[in-house]
Amino acid sequence: MSKLGSETAITPELVAAHGLKPDEYQHFLSLLGRTPTITELGICSAMWNEHCSYKSSKKWLKTLPTKGKRVICGPGENAGVIDIDDGQAIIFKMESHNHPSFIEPYQGSATGVGGILRDVFTMGARPIAALNALRFGEPSHPKTKHLVSGVVAGVGGYGNSFGVPTLGGEVNFHARYNGNNLVNAMAVGLADADKIFYSKAEGVGLPVVYLGAKTGRDGIHGATMASAEFDEKAEEKRPTVQVGDPFTEKCLLEACLELMASGAVIAIQDMGAAGLTCSAVEMGAKGDLGIELDLDKVPCRETGMSAYEMMLSESQERMLMVLRPEKEKEAEAIFKKWGLDFAIIGKTTNTLRFVIKHQGEVKADLPIKAMGDEAPEYDRPWVEPRKLARLKPEDVAAPNDLAAALLKITSSPDMCSRRWVYEQYDTLVRSNSAQIPGGDAGVVRITEKKGIAVTSDVTPRYVEADPFEGGKQAVAETWRNLTCVGATPIAITDNLNFGNPERPEIMGQLVFALKGIGEACRALDYPVVSGNVSLYNETMGQGILPTPTIGGVGLLPDLSVMMTSRFKQAGDVIILLGGEGSELGQSIYLREVLGREEGAPPPVDLAKEKLHGDFVRRLIRDRMVSAVHDISDGGLASAVIEMALPAKLGAKIEGMDHAALFGEDQARYILSARPEEAMEILSNAQDKDIPARIIGEVTQAADLKIGSGMTLSMSELRRAHEGWFPAYMNGEL
């Protein structure tokens, strides 16, 4: 084996092209004690970029609550693991694929789904549900329709082919996403609690095995690209986008689960961001071992690939494992049966070195622990976000025409039906979907009796106006949505999408959003078990709205009392629980009807969130209510409309001022109940000091009546609600 040497001159320009700052490169040189090879420079670039190292956010992520009575494994592994009783565990995580999806929307979003599915089944779980949170630019922007079409097709194309039901998500539009859309993908899997697989390598001299699809040149520098802002040359980064094959991934799932059941697996790691590089280093470093790889043995689908290309490729549907030697033949037979590559490409060592060999030469020889432990970690300067003044109701004009205002809100891009989107997803595959998109949360059946609820939420305009309250609100809304279906919220994952952290005002948004998220999780006993940070979401210096997406998981111990949001029968009374509306700052009404984006968002009282949510959950489990929906975007009026539309019933509610109808005050719910149950509900609420009152009734007449002065037919509201997305995508708007 020839002596280590670089075939490429390492210049300052080359270092900068790899995303390393001069001081970072000098630190790398001090660890090496010599000039790196081009392969070593590429490895350092991959491991020390923002996407893989969390160098700007690590300090603040450590402040989040990550432990709880149900937490089996918190952050640090491929996904988080929570106990759901009966010897079962749920494994889940959310990750971003923002930059790739802007450059190549179909493959970018498809491989985002594929990557998060691998994170879940890498740990021994069979995926049982998927979600996605999508943000696009303003509908009138020339690229938005193309991005919506490609992203939705990619999400559906991969998830449907793989065979996992998509049970929830979000789609929003805002001009601040014009140059940088967001694609956040979440996956949830089911495993035996005593059969969880981790990435920590153990034992010296054991085979390191490459499994799955062949390596190609797609995705090289994908993680580095995801750690930089876009400029006018964004389209030139198309070769950094990975290409996915969901059918190969399905085979990989089955082969991995079969191999895990055989007892052959010691450690396993998905080849995700930075591919072979990060997977190998993470496995070795966690086990205090070295890793030696012979790239001549890596299955490649293209000829003449260099060590640099193989180590940085992000080709999809690949795994790296450390196997028990005596199980080697059995393992190989399993993968050959599934039509997948199986190759022993290296071994574990006791050297604490990461050694890469190719064509008779050592291409890299790095300190494996230091590459992770010594990665840059910054305490970046930040400024506290300025506080906006609260808008009083009298500061906001009432609508001249209430019916017109309701129709405009109901048909607006952020409030209209998402049916056009979710009907492209298979929501029923595997036949265990108990509640599909369109309600407060998706529900998947675990056993005949038990279920899991899943949801994804954030209100970016709130976070922009007040990152602390917006962070709290994102957590609280997932907690409410899980509560609305009758589930006990048990843990979250997060996907923190922000702009350039080198700008103190952006770093301040991240810091205060994390403070809010942490405070909410502690107050609600709702730990963070996994997550992802996506920074540098900017184009030409224009940052996105700060978007810390929260994915929540809840446990339904008894599916027979699962609740939905649609009204059930005429004659039920409608109850407002949680107080009157008064907060119009940053509201949908303010933006859509009056054309203003102003004021402080609604404050979040976490003690009230917990008190009110626990009360609602008890009403559901005592079978005292027939429908439940939380009040969020659009306020009380929109909540009532959303409950009536799918039921093909009407509603009559008392006359209210515009703040009561459109205020987005938190910790509030709309309930329907039989008249004979209503007085007991109100009495019980009063005993707990929870505001609750009857505001109307469900009617057989298919219209919405507010007081004595306004009547809108449900058919007109339905046309408004269902019409925008198809008309927009058909080019009619």
mmCIF file of C-alpha atoms in Angstrom, residues 44-252:
data_model
loop_
_atom_site.group_PDB
_atom_site.id
_atom_site.type_symbol
_atom_site.label_atom_id
_atom_site.label_comp_id
_atom_site.label_asym_id
_atom_site.label_seq_id
_atom_site.Cartn_x
_atom_site.Cartn_y
_atom_site.Cartn_z
ATOM 1 C CA CYS A 44 -13.933 17.140 6.500
ATOM 2 C CA SER A 45 -16.204 19.324 4.381
ATOM 3 C CA ALA A 46 -19.002 16.770 4.666
ATOM 4 C CA MET A 47 -18.654 16.217 8.401
ATOM 5 C CA TRP A 48 -18.100 19.811 9.458
ATOM 6 C CA ASN A 49 -20.818 21.486 7.432
ATOM 7 C CA GLU A 50 -23.851 22.862 9.226
ATOM 8 C CA HIS A 51 -26.181 20.102 8.033
ATOM 9 C CA CYS A 52 -24.125 17.319 9.639
ATOM 10 C CA SER A 53 -22.334 18.973 12.578
ATOM 11 C CA TYR A 54 -25.024 21.317 13.973
ATOM 12 C CA LYS A 55 -22.158 23.691 14.737
ATOM 13 C CA SER A 56 -24.369 26.782 15.101
ATOM 14 C CA SER A 57 -27.243 25.149 16.989
ATOM 15 C CA LYS A 58 -25.633 22.478 19.178
ATOM 16 C CA LYS A 59 -25.251 24.770 22.188
ATOM 17 C CA TRP A 60 -28.944 25.624 22.182
ATOM 18 C CA LEU A 61 -30.225 22.163 21.312
ATOM 19 C CA LYS A 62 -28.667 20.945 24.561
ATOM 20 C CA THR A 63 -31.169 23.088 26.493
ATOM 21 C CA LEU A 64 -34.197 21.100 25.273
ATOM 22 C CA PRO A 65 -35.875 18.535 27.559
ATOM 23 C CA THR A 66 -35.137 15.095 26.097
ATOM 24 C CA LYS A 67 -35.979 12.686 28.919
ATOM 25 C CA GLY A 68 -39.286 11.309 30.125
ATOM 26 C CA LYS A 69 -40.886 8.192 31.515
ATOM 27 C CA ARG A 70 -41.651 6.892 28.026
ATOM 28 C CA VAL A 71 -38.354 7.870 26.366
ATOM 29 C CA ILE A 72 -36.240 4.846 25.434
ATOM 30 C CA CYS A 73 -33.822 6.782 23.228
ATOM 31 C CA GLY A 74 -33.581 10.523 22.774
ATOM 32 C CA PRO A 75 -31.580 12.636 20.314
ATOM 33 C CA GLY A 76 -28.271 11.316 19.001
ATOM 34 C CA GLU A 77 -29.405 8.224 17.127
ATOM 35 C CA ASN A 78 -31.066 7.881 13.740
ATOM 36 C CA ALA A 79 -34.467 8.545 15.338
ATOM 37 C CA GLY A 80 -36.128 8.872 18.734
ATOM 38 C CA VAL A 81 -37.738 5.917 20.504
ATOM 39 C CA ILE A 82 -40.697 6.021 22.887
ATOM 40 C CA ASP A 83 -42.424 3.267 24.869
ATOM 41 C CA ILE A 84 -46.119 2.745 24.079
ATOM 42 C CA ASP A 85 -46.721 -0.156 26.504
ATOM 43 C CA ASP A 86 -47.294 -3.853 25.789
ATOM 44 C CA GLY A 87 -43.622 -4.327 24.864
ATOM 45 C CA GLN A 88 -43.969 -2.000 21.861
ATOM 46 C CA ALA A 89 -42.097 1.144 20.855
ATOM 47 C CA ILE A 90 -42.641 3.946 18.370
ATOM 48 C CA ILE A 91 -39.592 5.251 16.491
ATOM 49 C CA PHE A 92 -39.938 8.599 14.745
ATOM 50 C CA LYS A 93 -38.115 11.617 13.351
ATOM 51 C CA MET A 94 -38.540 14.575 11.018
ATOM 52 C CA GLU A 95 -35.911 15.873 8.593
ATOM 53 C CA SER A 96 -35.629 18.547 5.926
ATOM 54 C CA HIS A 97 -34.890 18.278 2.219
ATOM 55 C CA ASN A 98 -35.338 21.954 1.445
ATOM 56 C CA HIS A 99 -32.486 22.882 -0.863
ATOM 57 C CA PRO A 100 -32.692 19.726 -3.032
ATOM 58 C CA SER A 101 -36.457 20.201 -3.441
ATOM 59 C CA PHE A 102 -36.032 23.756 -4.674
ATOM 60 C CA ILE A 103 -33.481 22.682 -7.273
ATOM 61 C CA GLU A 104 -35.215 19.450 -8.366
ATOM 62 C CA PRO A 105 -38.657 19.267 -6.704
ATOM 63 C CA TYR A 106 -39.630 15.694 -7.589
ATOM 64 C CA GLN A 107 -36.382 13.941 -6.663
ATOM 65 C CA GLY A 108 -35.637 16.352 -3.832
ATOM 66 C CA SER A 109 -38.892 15.621 -2.047
ATOM 67 C CA ALA A 110 -38.908 11.921 -2.964
ATOM 68 C CA THR A 111 -35.463 11.317 -1.501
ATOM 69 C CA GLY A 112 -36.447 13.330 1.558
ATOM 70 C CA VAL A 113 -39.199 10.787 2.170
ATOM 71 C CA GLY A 114 -36.830 7.903 1.443
ATOM 72 C CA GLY A 115 -34.183 9.207 3.815
ATOM 73 C CA ILE A 116 -36.510 9.646 6.768
ATOM 74 C CA LEU A 117 -38.017 6.191 6.218
ATOM 75 C CA ARG A 118 -34.505 4.705 6.379
ATOM 76 C CA ASP A 119 -33.802 6.566 9.620
ATOM 77 C CA VAL A 120 -36.756 4.735 11.144
ATOM 78 C CA PHE A 121 -36.243 1.211 9.821
ATOM 79 C CA THR A 122 -32.488 1.435 10.472
ATOM 80 C CA MET A 123 -33.434 1.104 14.129
ATOM 81 C CA GLY A 124 -35.566 -2.002 13.617
ATOM 82 C CA ALA A 125 -38.996 -0.449 13.092
ATOM 83 C CA ARG A 126 -41.466 -1.087 10.312
ATOM 84 C CA PRO A 127 -42.708 2.330 9.062
ATOM 85 C CA ILE A 128 -46.429 2.737 9.727
ATOM 86 C CA ALA A 129 -47.068 6.410 8.935
ATOM 87 C CA ALA A 130 -45.572 9.378 7.102
ATOM 88 C CA LEU A 131 -46.240 13.112 7.309
ATOM 89 C CA ASN A 132 -44.909 16.142 5.487
ATOM 90 C CA ALA A 133 -44.833 19.891 6.111
ATOM 91 C CA LEU A 134 -44.493 21.945 2.928
ATOM 92 C CA ARG A 135 -43.941 25.692 2.520
ATOM 93 C CA PHE A 136 -43.999 27.455 -0.826
ATOM 94 C CA GLY A 137 -43.682 31.021 -2.120
ATOM 95 C CA GLU A 138 -46.604 33.239 -2.982
ATOM 96 C CA PRO A 139 -48.943 31.582 -5.506
ATOM 97 C CA SER A 140 -48.329 34.317 -8.085
ATOM 98 C CA HIS A 141 -44.582 33.708 -8.167
ATOM 99 C CA PRO A 142 -43.591 32.116 -11.506
ATOM 100 C CA LYS A 143 -41.886 29.131 -9.878
ATOM 101 C CA THR A 144 -44.418 28.270 -7.160
ATOM 102 C CA LYS A 145 -46.815 26.127 -9.201
ATOM 103 C CA HIS A 146 -43.914 24.102 -10.632
ATOM 104 C CA LEU A 147 -42.551 23.504 -7.132
ATOM 105 C CA VAL A 148 -45.947 22.524 -5.691
ATOM 106 C CA SER A 149 -46.574 20.084 -8.521
ATOM 107 C CA GLY A 150 -43.132 18.488 -8.333
ATOM 108 C CA VAL A 151 -42.880 18.285 -4.554
ATOM 109 C CA VAL A 152 -46.342 16.781 -4.049
ATOM 110 C CA ALA A 153 -45.720 14.272 -6.844
ATOM 111 C CA GLY A 154 -42.352 13.341 -5.328
ATOM 112 C CA VAL A 155 -43.740 12.851 -1.832
ATOM 113 C CA GLY A 156 -46.576 10.720 -3.171
ATOM 114 C CA GLY A 157 -44.469 8.874 -5.715
ATOM 115 C CA TYR A 158 -41.989 7.631 -3.128
ATOM 116 C CA GLY A 159 -44.323 7.041 -0.173
ATOM 117 C CA ASN A 160 -47.025 5.354 -2.255
ATOM 118 C CA SER A 161 -44.567 3.042 -4.004
ATOM 119 C CA PHE A 162 -42.809 2.159 -0.758
ATOM 120 C CA GLY A 163 -46.150 1.400 0.873
ATOM 121 C CA VAL A 164 -46.531 3.709 3.864
ATOM 122 C CA PRO A 165 -49.699 5.758 4.521
ATOM 123 C CA THR A 166 -49.319 9.529 4.570
ATOM 124 C CA LEU A 167 -51.575 10.604 7.429
ATOM 125 C CA GLY A 168 -50.971 14.285 7.983
ATOM 126 C CA GLY A 169 -49.067 17.428 7.196
ATOM 127 C CA GLU A 170 -49.215 21.087 6.261
ATOM 128 C CA VAL A 171 -49.100 23.216 3.116
ATOM 129 C CA ASN A 172 -48.584 26.971 3.371
ATOM 130 C CA PHE A 173 -47.721 29.840 1.054
ATOM 131 C CA HIS A 174 -45.826 33.072 1.712
ATOM 132 C CA ALA A 175 -43.635 35.385 -0.346
ATOM 133 C CA ARG A 176 -40.721 34.772 2.012
ATOM 134 C CA TYR A 177 -40.435 31.221 0.620
ATOM 135 C CA ASN A 178 -40.236 32.436 -3.002
ATOM 136 C CA GLY A 179 -36.560 31.573 -3.315
ATOM 137 C CA ASN A 180 -36.358 28.718 -0.826
ATOM 138 C CA ASN A 181 -39.280 26.368 -0.317
ATOM 139 C CA LEU A 182 -39.358 23.966 2.646
ATOM 140 C CA VAL A 183 -39.922 20.213 2.501
ATOM 141 C CA ASN A 184 -39.973 18.584 5.945
ATOM 142 C CA ALA A 185 -40.641 14.835 5.990
ATOM 143 C CA MET A 186 -41.593 12.791 9.059
ATOM 144 C CA ALA A 187 -41.789 9.029 9.470
ATOM 145 C CA VAL A 188 -43.170 6.898 12.289
ATOM 146 C CA GLY A 189 -42.342 3.226 12.793
ATOM 147 C CA LEU A 190 -43.363 0.395 15.119
ATOM 148 C CA ALA A 191 -40.874 -1.950 16.792
ATOM 149 C CA ASP A 192 -40.543 -4.321 19.730
ATOM 150 C CA ALA A 193 -39.220 -2.286 22.640
ATOM 151 C CA ASP A 194 -36.542 -4.893 23.390
ATOM 152 C CA LYS A 195 -35.347 -5.139 19.774
ATOM 153 C CA ILE A 196 -34.070 -1.665 18.971
ATOM 154 C CA PHE A 197 -30.938 -1.423 16.817
ATOM 155 C CA TYR A 198 -28.314 1.262 17.287
ATOM 156 C CA SER A 199 -25.359 2.619 15.317
ATOM 157 C CA LYS A 200 -22.603 2.018 17.885
ATOM 158 C CA ALA A 201 -20.001 -0.397 16.500
ATOM 159 C CA GLU A 202 -18.657 -3.032 18.909
ATOM 160 C CA GLY A 203 -15.778 -5.500 18.603
ATOM 161 C CA VAL A 204 -12.418 -5.405 16.794
ATOM 162 C CA GLY A 205 -11.777 -7.076 13.465
ATOM 163 C CA LEU A 206 -15.445 -7.448 12.612
ATOM 164 C CA PRO A 207 -16.737 -7.056 9.047
ATOM 165 C CA VAL A 208 -18.119 -3.681 7.923
ATOM 166 C CA VAL A 209 -20.724 -4.494 5.316
ATOM 167 C CA TYR A 210 -22.226 -2.366 2.554
ATOM 168 C CA LEU A 211 -25.868 -3.186 1.823
ATOM 169 C CA GLY A 212 -28.519 -2.055 -0.640
ATOM 170 C CA ALA A 213 -28.198 -0.152 -3.899
ATOM 171 C CA LYS A 214 -25.042 0.639 -5.833
ATOM 172 C CA THR A 215 -23.089 3.875 -5.433
ATOM 173 C CA GLY A 216 -23.260 6.520 -8.144
ATOM 174 C CA ARG A 217 -22.274 10.136 -8.595
ATOM 175 C CA ASP A 218 -25.644 11.585 -7.538
ATOM 176 C CA GLY A 219 -25.806 13.676 -4.406
ATOM 177 C CA ILE A 220 -22.095 14.477 -4.148
ATOM 178 C CA HIS A 221 -21.799 17.534 -1.873
ATOM 179 C CA GLY A 222 -25.525 17.356 -1.103
ATOM 180 C CA ALA A 223 -24.993 18.021 2.614
ATOM 181 C CA THR A 224 -22.579 20.850 1.887
ATOM 182 C CA MET A 225 -25.057 22.410 -0.556
ATOM 183 C CA ALA A 226 -27.728 22.215 2.168
ATOM 184 C CA SER A 227 -25.437 24.251 4.452
ATOM 185 C CA ALA A 228 -25.160 27.315 2.229
ATOM 186 C CA GLU A 229 -27.385 30.100 0.977
ATOM 187 C CA PHE A 230 -28.697 30.103 -2.573
ATOM 188 C CA ASP A 231 -27.613 32.717 -5.090
ATOM 189 C CA GLU A 232 -28.383 33.354 -8.750
ATOM 190 C CA LYS A 233 -26.514 30.133 -9.628
ATOM 191 C CA ALA A 234 -28.794 27.835 -7.601
ATOM 192 C CA GLU A 235 -29.875 25.882 -10.673
ATOM 193 C CA GLU A 236 -26.269 24.838 -11.273
ATOM 194 C CA LYS A 237 -26.446 22.708 -8.114
ATOM 195 C CA ARG A 238 -28.806 20.195 -9.717
ATOM 196 C CA PRO A 239 -26.104 17.430 -9.755
ATOM 197 C CA THR A 240 -25.988 17.583 -5.950
ATOM 198 C CA VAL A 241 -29.571 16.245 -5.750
ATOM 199 C CA GLN A 242 -29.989 12.546 -5.073
ATOM 200 C CA VAL A 243 -32.115 10.193 -7.153
ATOM 201 C CA GLY A 244 -34.412 7.777 -5.343
ATOM 202 C CA ASP A 245 -35.876 4.341 -6.058
ATOM 203 C CA PRO A 246 -38.723 3.481 -3.661
ATOM 204 C CA PHE A 247 -38.985 -0.102 -4.898
ATOM 205 C CA THR A 248 -35.355 -0.762 -3.989
ATOM 206 C CA GLU A 249 -36.007 0.869 -0.617
ATOM 207 C CA LYS A 250 -38.950 -1.457 0.012
ATOM 208 C CA CYS A 251 -36.672 -4.424 -0.665
ATOM 209 C CA LEU A 252 -34.048 -2.878 1.611
#
